[in-house]
Coordinates of C-alpha atoms in Angstrom, one line a residue:
M1 CA -20.6 -18.3 10.8
D2 CA -19.7 -14.7 10.2
L3 CA -17.3 -13.0 7.7
K4 CA -15.8 -9.6 8.0
Y5 CA -15.8 -7.7 4.7
Y6 CA -14.3 -4.6 3.1
N7 CA -13.8 -3.1 -0.3
E8 CA -10.8 -1.2 -1.8
E9 CA -10.7 1.7 0.8
P10 CA -11.9 0.4 4.1
Y11 CA -12.6 2.2 7.3
D12 CA -10.9 1.1 10.5
A13 CA -13.8 -1.0 11.6
K14 CA -13.5 -2.8 14.9
V15 CA -15.1 -6.1 14.2
S16 CA -15.1 -9.3 16.3
R17 CA -13.0 -12.3 15.4
T18 CA -14.8 -15.0 13.4
V19 CA -14.0 -18.7 13.1
L20 CA -15.1 -21.1 10.3
K21 CA -16.1 -24.6 11.3
T22 CA -13.6 -27.4 10.6
S23 CA -15.9 -29.0 8.0
Q24 CA -16.2 -25.7 6.2
K25 CA -12.5 -25.2 6.2
R26 CA -11.9 -28.5 4.5
R27 CA -14.5 -27.7 1.8
L28 CA -12.6 -24.4 1.1
F29 CA -9.6 -26.4 -0.1
D30 CA -11.8 -27.9 -2.8
L31 CA -12.2 -24.5 -4.3
V32 CA -8.4 -24.0 -4.5
Q33 CA -8.3 -26.5 -7.3
Q34 CA -10.0 -24.0 -9.6
N35 CA -7.3 -21.4 -9.0
V36 CA -4.6 -24.0 -9.7
E37 CA -6.1 -25.0 -13.0
R38 CA -6.5 -21.3 -13.9
G39 CA -2.9 -20.6 -13.1
I40 CA -1.6 -23.5 -15.2
K41 CA -3.8 -22.5 -18.1
K42 CA -2.6 -18.9 -17.9
F43 CA 1.0 -20.0 -17.9
F44 CA 0.7 -22.2 -21.0
D45 CA -1.3 -19.5 -22.8
N46 CA 1.5 -17.0 -22.1
C47 CA 4.1 -19.4 -23.4
K48 CA 2.0 -20.1 -26.5
N49 CA 1.4 -16.4 -27.2
Q50 CA 5.1 -15.6 -26.5
V51 CA 4.2 -12.9 -24.0
P52 CA 7.4 -10.9 -23.2
G53 CA 8.8 -11.1 -19.7
K54 CA 7.9 -13.6 -17.1
K55 CA 5.3 -16.2 -18.1
G56 CA 3.8 -16.7 -14.6
Y57 CA 5.1 -20.2 -13.8
P58 CA 2.7 -21.7 -11.1
R59 CA 4.3 -21.8 -7.7
F60 CA 3.3 -24.4 -5.2
K61 CA 1.6 -23.0 -2.1
K62 CA 1.6 -25.4 0.9
H63 CA -0.9 -23.3 2.9
S64 CA -3.5 -21.5 0.7
R65 CA -5.2 -18.7 2.5
S66 CA -7.6 -17.4 -0.1
V67 CA -10.4 -18.7 -2.3
E68 CA -11.7 -16.7 -5.2
Y69 CA -15.1 -16.7 -6.9
K70 CA -16.1 -15.1 -10.1
Q71 CA -19.6 -13.8 -10.8
S72 CA -21.1 -17.2 -10.0
G73 CA -21.2 -19.4 -7.0
W74 CA -22.4 -16.8 -4.6
K75 CA -25.4 -14.6 -4.0
L76 CA -25.9 -11.5 -1.8
S77 CA -29.0 -11.1 0.3
P78 CA -31.4 -8.2 -0.6
D79 CA -30.2 -6.1 2.4
K80 CA -26.5 -6.8 1.4
K81 CA -25.7 -7.9 5.0
S82 CA -25.1 -11.6 4.3
I83 CA -23.8 -13.7 1.5
K84 CA -24.7 -17.2 0.4
F85 CA -22.3 -19.5 -1.4
T86 CA -24.3 -21.7 -3.8
D87 CA -21.5 -23.9 -5.2
K88 CA -22.5 -26.9 -3.0
K89 CA -19.2 -26.9 -1.1
G90 CA -20.8 -26.7 2.3
I91 CA -20.0 -23.1 3.2
G92 CA -23.6 -21.9 2.9
K93 CA -24.9 -18.6 4.2
V94 CA -22.7 -16.3 6.2
K95 CA -23.2 -13.0 7.9
L96 CA -21.2 -10.0 6.9
K97 CA -19.8 -7.8 9.6
G98 CA -18.3 -4.4 9.0
K99 CA -19.0 -0.7 8.4
W100 CA -19.0 -0.8 4.6
D101 CA -22.5 -0.9 3.1
L102 CA -22.6 -2.8 -0.2
W103 CA -26.0 -1.3 -1.0
R104 CA -24.2 1.5 -2.9
F105 CA -23.1 -0.9 -5.6
D106 CA -25.2 -3.0 -8.0
Q107 CA -24.5 -6.7 -7.7
K108 CA -23.6 -6.8 -11.4
L109 CA -20.7 -4.5 -10.7
I110 CA -19.1 -7.0 -8.3
K111 CA -16.7 -9.0 -10.5
R112 CA -14.8 -11.0 -7.9
V113 CA -15.5 -12.3 -4.4
R114 CA -12.6 -13.7 -2.4
I115 CA -12.4 -15.3 1.0
V116 CA -9.1 -14.5 2.7
Q117 CA -7.8 -16.0 5.9
R118 CA -5.9 -13.6 8.3
A119 CA -4.4 -14.2 11.7
D120 CA -7.4 -12.7 13.4
G121 CA -10.1 -14.4 11.3
Y122 CA -11.7 -14.6 7.9
Y123 CA -12.5 -11.7 5.6
V124 CA -14.4 -11.5 2.2
Q125 CA -13.1 -9.1 -0.4
F126 CA -15.4 -7.6 -3.1
C127 CA -13.8 -6.5 -6.4
V128 CA -16.2 -3.8 -7.7
K129 CA -16.0 -2.3 -11.1
V130 CA -16.5 1.5 -10.6
D131 CA -14.9 4.6 -11.9
N132 CA -13.0 6.1 -8.9
H133 CA -11.3 9.0 -10.8
E134 CA -11.7 12.4 -9.3
Q135 CA -10.9 15.7 -11.1
L136 CA -9.0 18.2 -9.0
E137 CA -8.2 21.8 -9.7
A138 CA -4.6 22.6 -10.6
T139 CA -2.5 23.9 -7.6
G140 CA 0.5 25.2 -9.5
F141 CA 2.9 23.3 -7.2
T142 CA 5.5 20.6 -7.8
V143 CA 7.4 18.7 -5.2
G144 CA 10.3 16.3 -4.9
L145 CA 10.4 13.6 -2.2
D146 CA 13.5 12.0 -0.8
V147 CA 12.8 9.0 1.5
G148 CA 15.1 8.1 4.3
L149 CA 15.6 6.3 7.5
K150 CA 16.0 9.3 9.8
E151 CA 12.8 10.9 8.4
F152 CA 10.2 9.1 6.5
Y153 CA 10.5 11.6 3.7
T154 CA 11.8 15.2 3.1
D155 CA 10.3 17.3 0.4
S156 CA 11.8 20.0 -1.7
Y157 CA 10.2 22.7 0.5
G158 CA 12.1 21.4 3.6
H159 CA 9.0 19.7 5.2
T160 CA 9.8 16.4 6.9
E161 CA 7.5 13.5 7.8
P162 CA 8.7 11.6 10.9
N163 CA 9.5 7.9 10.5
P164 CA 7.1 5.9 12.8
R165 CA 9.3 2.8 13.0
F166 CA 6.4 0.4 13.7
Y167 CA 8.5 -2.7 13.7
R168 CA 11.1 -1.3 16.1
K169 CA 8.4 -0.3 18.5
G170 CA 6.8 -3.7 18.4
E171 CA 10.0 -5.7 18.3
K172 CA 10.0 -6.3 22.1
R173 CA 6.5 -7.7 21.9
L174 CA 7.4 -9.9 19.0
K175 CA 10.3 -11.4 20.8
F176 CA 8.0 -12.2 23.8
Y177 CA 5.5 -14.1 21.6
Q178 CA 8.3 -15.8 19.6
R179 CA 9.8 -17.2 22.9
R180 CA 6.4 -18.5 23.9
V181 CA 6.1 -20.4 20.5
S182 CA 9.6 -21.9 21.0
R183 CA 8.7 -23.2 24.5
K184 CA 5.6 -25.1 23.3
K185 CA 5.6 -28.7 22.2
K186 CA 5.5 -29.1 18.4
G187 CA 2.1 -30.2 17.2
S188 CA 0.3 -29.3 20.4
A189 CA -2.8 -27.1 20.6
N190 CA -0.9 -24.6 22.8
R191 CA 1.7 -24.2 20.1
K192 CA -0.9 -23.4 17.6
K193 CA -2.4 -20.8 19.9
A194 CA 1.0 -19.2 20.5
I195 CA 1.6 -19.1 16.7
N196 CA -1.7 -17.4 16.2
R197 CA -0.8 -14.7 18.8
L198 CA 2.5 -14.1 17.1
G199 CA 0.8 -13.8 13.8
K200 CA -1.7 -11.3 15.1
T201 CA 1.3 -9.1 16.3
H202 CA 2.9 -9.2 12.9
L203 CA -0.4 -8.5 11.3
K204 CA -0.9 -5.4 13.5
I205 CA 2.5 -4.0 12.5
S206 CA 1.9 -4.6 8.8
R207 CA -1.5 -2.8 9.0
Q208 CA 0.0 0.1 10.8
R209 CA 2.7 0.5 8.1
K210 CA 0.1 0.3 5.3
E211 CA -2.3 2.8 6.9
H212 CA 0.6 5.2 7.6
A213 CA 1.5 5.1 4.0
K214 CA -2.0 5.6 2.8
R215 CA -4.0 7.8 5.1
L216 CA -5.0 9.0 8.7
V217 CA -1.6 10.5 9.4
R218 CA -1.8 14.2 8.6
S219 CA -4.8 16.3 7.8
Y220 CA -5.1 17.9 4.4
R221 CA -5.1 21.5 5.7
K222 CA -1.9 21.0 7.7
I223 CA 0.0 20.2 4.6
V224 CA -1.6 22.4 2.0
E225 CA -2.1 25.7 3.9
P226 CA 1.6 26.4 4.8
Y227 CA 2.6 25.9 1.1
Y228 CA -0.1 28.3 -0.2
K229 CA 0.7 30.9 2.4
R230 CA 4.4 30.7 1.7
F231 CA 4.2 31.1 -2.1
N232 CA 0.9 32.9 -2.6
P233 CA 0.6 36.4 -0.9
F234 CA -3.2 36.4 -1.5
M235 CA -3.6 33.4 0.7
Q236 CA -1.7 35.0 3.6
S237 CA -4.6 37.4 4.3
R238 CA -7.3 34.7 4.0
T239 CA -8.8 32.6 6.8
P240 CA -7.3 29.2 7.4
I241 CA -8.5 26.4 5.2
K242 CA -11.1 24.2 6.9
A243 CA -10.9 20.8 5.3
P244 CA -13.8 18.3 6.0
L245 CA -13.1 15.0 7.7
S246 CA -13.1 13.3 4.3
K247 CA -9.9 15.2 3.5
V248 CA -8.0 13.8 6.5
S249 CA -5.6 11.5 4.8
S250 CA -2.2 10.0 4.6
P251 CA 1.1 11.5 3.4
A252 CA 0.6 9.8 0.0
R253 CA -2.9 11.1 -0.5
C254 CA -2.0 14.6 0.8
V255 CA 1.1 15.0 -1.3
I256 CA -0.9 14.0 -4.4
R257 CA -3.8 16.3 -3.7
S258 CA -1.6 19.4 -3.0
N259 CA 0.8 19.1 -6.0
D260 CA 0.4 18.8 -9.7
L261 CA 3.6 16.9 -10.1
V262 CA 5.3 14.6 -7.6
A263 CA 8.9 13.4 -8.2
Y264 CA 10.5 10.6 -6.2
E265 CA 13.4 8.2 -6.4
D266 CA 13.2 5.0 -8.4
L267 CA 14.7 2.9 -5.6
R268 CA 15.4 -0.8 -5.9
V269 CA 14.5 -1.9 -2.4
K270 CA 15.4 -5.5 -3.2
N271 CA 19.0 -4.4 -3.7
L272 CA 19.1 -2.0 -0.8
V273 CA 18.2 -4.7 1.8
K274 CA 21.3 -6.6 0.8
N275 CA 23.1 -4.3 3.3
H276 CA 22.6 -6.3 6.4
C277 CA 23.3 -3.3 8.7
L278 CA 20.3 -1.4 7.3
A279 CA 18.0 -4.2 6.0
K280 CA 15.7 -4.2 9.1
S281 CA 15.3 -0.4 9.1
I282 CA 14.7 -0.3 5.3
N283 CA 12.0 -2.9 5.5
D284 CA 10.4 -1.2 8.5
A285 CA 10.2 2.1 6.6
G286 CA 8.0 0.7 3.8
W287 CA 9.3 3.0 1.0
Y288 CA 7.9 0.8 -1.8
Q289 CA 4.5 0.6 -0.3
F290 CA 4.5 4.4 0.0
R291 CA 5.4 4.6 -3.7
E292 CA 2.6 2.3 -4.7
W293 CA 0.0 4.5 -3.0
L294 CA 1.6 7.6 -4.6
E295 CA 1.1 6.2 -8.0
Y296 CA -2.4 4.9 -7.2
F297 CA -3.6 8.3 -6.0
G298 CA -1.8 10.0 -8.8
K299 CA -3.9 8.0 -11.3
K300 CA -7.1 8.5 -9.2
F301 CA -6.7 12.3 -9.0
G302 CA -5.1 12.9 -12.4
R303 CA -1.7 14.0 -11.0
I304 CA 1.7 13.4 -12.6
T305 CA 4.1 11.1 -10.7
V306 CA 7.7 10.8 -11.9
A307 CA 10.3 8.2 -10.8
V308 CA 13.9 9.5 -11.3
N309 CA 17.3 7.9 -11.1
P310 CA 18.5 8.3 -7.5
A311 CA 22.2 8.3 -8.5
Y312 CA 24.1 11.3 -7.1
T313 CA 21.0 13.1 -5.8
S314 CA 22.6 13.4 -2.4
Q315 CA 26.1 14.2 -3.6
N316 CA 25.3 16.9 -6.2
C317 CA 24.7 20.5 -5.0
S318 CA 21.1 21.7 -5.8
S319 CA 22.3 25.2 -6.2
C320 CA 25.4 25.0 -8.5
G321 CA 25.5 21.3 -9.5
E322 CA 28.9 20.7 -8.0
V323 CA 29.6 17.2 -6.7
V324 CA 30.2 17.3 -2.9
R325 CA 31.3 14.0 -1.6
K326 CA 29.9 13.0 1.7
S327 CA 29.4 9.8 3.7
L328 CA 26.1 8.5 5.0
S329 CA 26.8 9.9 8.5
T330 CA 27.2 13.5 7.1
R331 CA 23.7 14.9 7.4
T332 CA 24.5 18.5 6.3
H333 CA 25.2 19.5 2.7
T334 CA 27.8 22.3 2.5
C335 CA 29.1 23.6 -0.8
K336 CA 31.7 26.2 -1.9
C337 CA 29.0 28.2 -3.5
G338 CA 27.5 29.0 -0.1
C339 CA 24.6 26.5 -0.2
Q340 CA 24.1 24.9 3.1
L341 CA 21.1 22.5 3.5
D342 CA 20.1 19.4 5.2
R343 CA 21.3 16.4 3.2
D344 CA 17.8 15.1 2.5
H345 CA 16.5 18.5 1.6
N346 CA 19.2 19.0 -1.0
A347 CA 18.5 15.5 -2.4
A348 CA 14.8 16.3 -2.7
K349 CA 15.6 19.5 -4.7
N350 CA 17.8 17.5 -7.0
I351 CA 15.0 15.0 -7.5
L352 CA 12.5 17.7 -8.5
T353 CA 15.0 19.4 -10.8
R354 CA 15.8 16.1 -12.5
A355 CA 12.1 15.4 -13.0
L356 CA 11.3 18.8 -14.4
G357 CA 14.2 18.7 -16.8
T358 CA 12.8 15.6 -18.4
V359 CA 11.0 15.7 -21.8
G360 CA 8.3 13.3 -23.0
H361 CA 6.4 12.4 -19.8
T362 CA 3.1 10.8 -20.7
G363 CA 1.4 10.5 -17.3
T364 CA 1.3 8.1 -14.4
L365 CA 0.3 4.5 -14.3
I366 CA -2.0 3.2 -17.0
N367 CA -4.5 1.5 -14.7
A368 CA -5.2 2.0 -11.0
W369 CA -3.7 -1.3 -10.0
G370 CA -0.1 -0.7 -11.0
E371 CA 0.5 -1.8 -14.6
D372 CA 3.3 0.4 -16.1
T373 CA 3.4 2.7 -13.2
S374 CA 6.4 4.9 -13.9
T375 CA 7.2 5.8 -17.5
L376 CA 10.8 5.8 -18.8
L377 CA 11.5 9.5 -19.0
G378 CA 14.9 9.6 -20.6
S379 CA 18.4 8.2 -20.0
G380 CA 18.6 9.7 -16.5
L381 CA 15.5 7.8 -15.1
G382 CA 14.8 4.3 -14.1
E383 CA 12.9 1.6 -16.0
Q384 CA 9.2 0.9 -15.7
V385 CA 7.6 -1.1 -13.0
T386 CA 5.7 -3.7 -15.0
S387 CA 3.3 -5.1 -12.4
L388 CA 2.4 -4.3 -8.9
N389 CA -0.8 -6.3 -8.8
Q390 CA -2.5 -4.0 -6.3
E391 CA -5.3 -5.8 -4.5
S392 CA -7.8 -4.7 -2.0
P393 CA -5.8 -3.6 1.1
G394 CA -5.3 -6.5 3.5
F395 CA -6.1 -6.5 7.2

């Protein structure tokens, strides 16, 4: 039996599909009981200690797809290419397949091991306690981002990132596999195979959306160099920046690396998707996932991220502050003062101005996994995001 593995920032490794034996699958469910007991205990402890907010009431999961171990019950081989589960549940020794080498980390630093079931096989996640902070030099730039449906985002400099629309592009294929599922007899082996093919298609779309929000979309030099040349005359006479392959990253990573402060809208996506005409496009865009990675990389590289109240950012003029009413179909902002900009460009400028005009900002998220991500920066800004519970990126 083989397991594919990855840590918090995996490469796009092409690994073959693996299957657990039926007897081993059954024994995995015995391990789920430990998670249930831990969840119930945590709920009662939160009630007893009167923890503010939600107490974490345990929710029943009919189909559990993960099993988690602490620092016991497993053992890595000396070459870190296989793992043996020693809890006498029948899993035994399994081979690890992937491009990440665990020899970089001491086994004492691995705090959690989790077996996760995906549509294309089983994976093992390693939660490693390491300091991943990097100190970058100050760039002297600030940027405001306005996310949208026409363009993925527009910044305060006028640069736009195209919206990939992964779900829209794969919708035809999804319909094809959904029809094949509907034609199969319920409970048959062919229906299970059809469901698995449909799940793989959904999984591919979700991975595309996550990787687009995180990295491998635009190289670092393509984003940073135009900004430096535009605002720094000294850079105009220099040779182009040659970034190494390690700098090739996503919009989130590049925006954070090339700016000292990043401002964005504190959108409530849960409320926005109530508009049934735009719900599919909003979910396909993945705005909140992009925000999660912005805040994560902001903490990692020591940059400031500010979430501002999105009210009237599109209606107010970025030049004079006059309110210019416009419908959603009006894509150009035209004011009496002579300011004429793209609607999203005008909104991005207002977002940046609102963030810079705020006093008392204390930084970005407290920890790298999303606790208290956006601080409350005054009456004009939204509330904190209490918990994002960022895990290792799924496949």
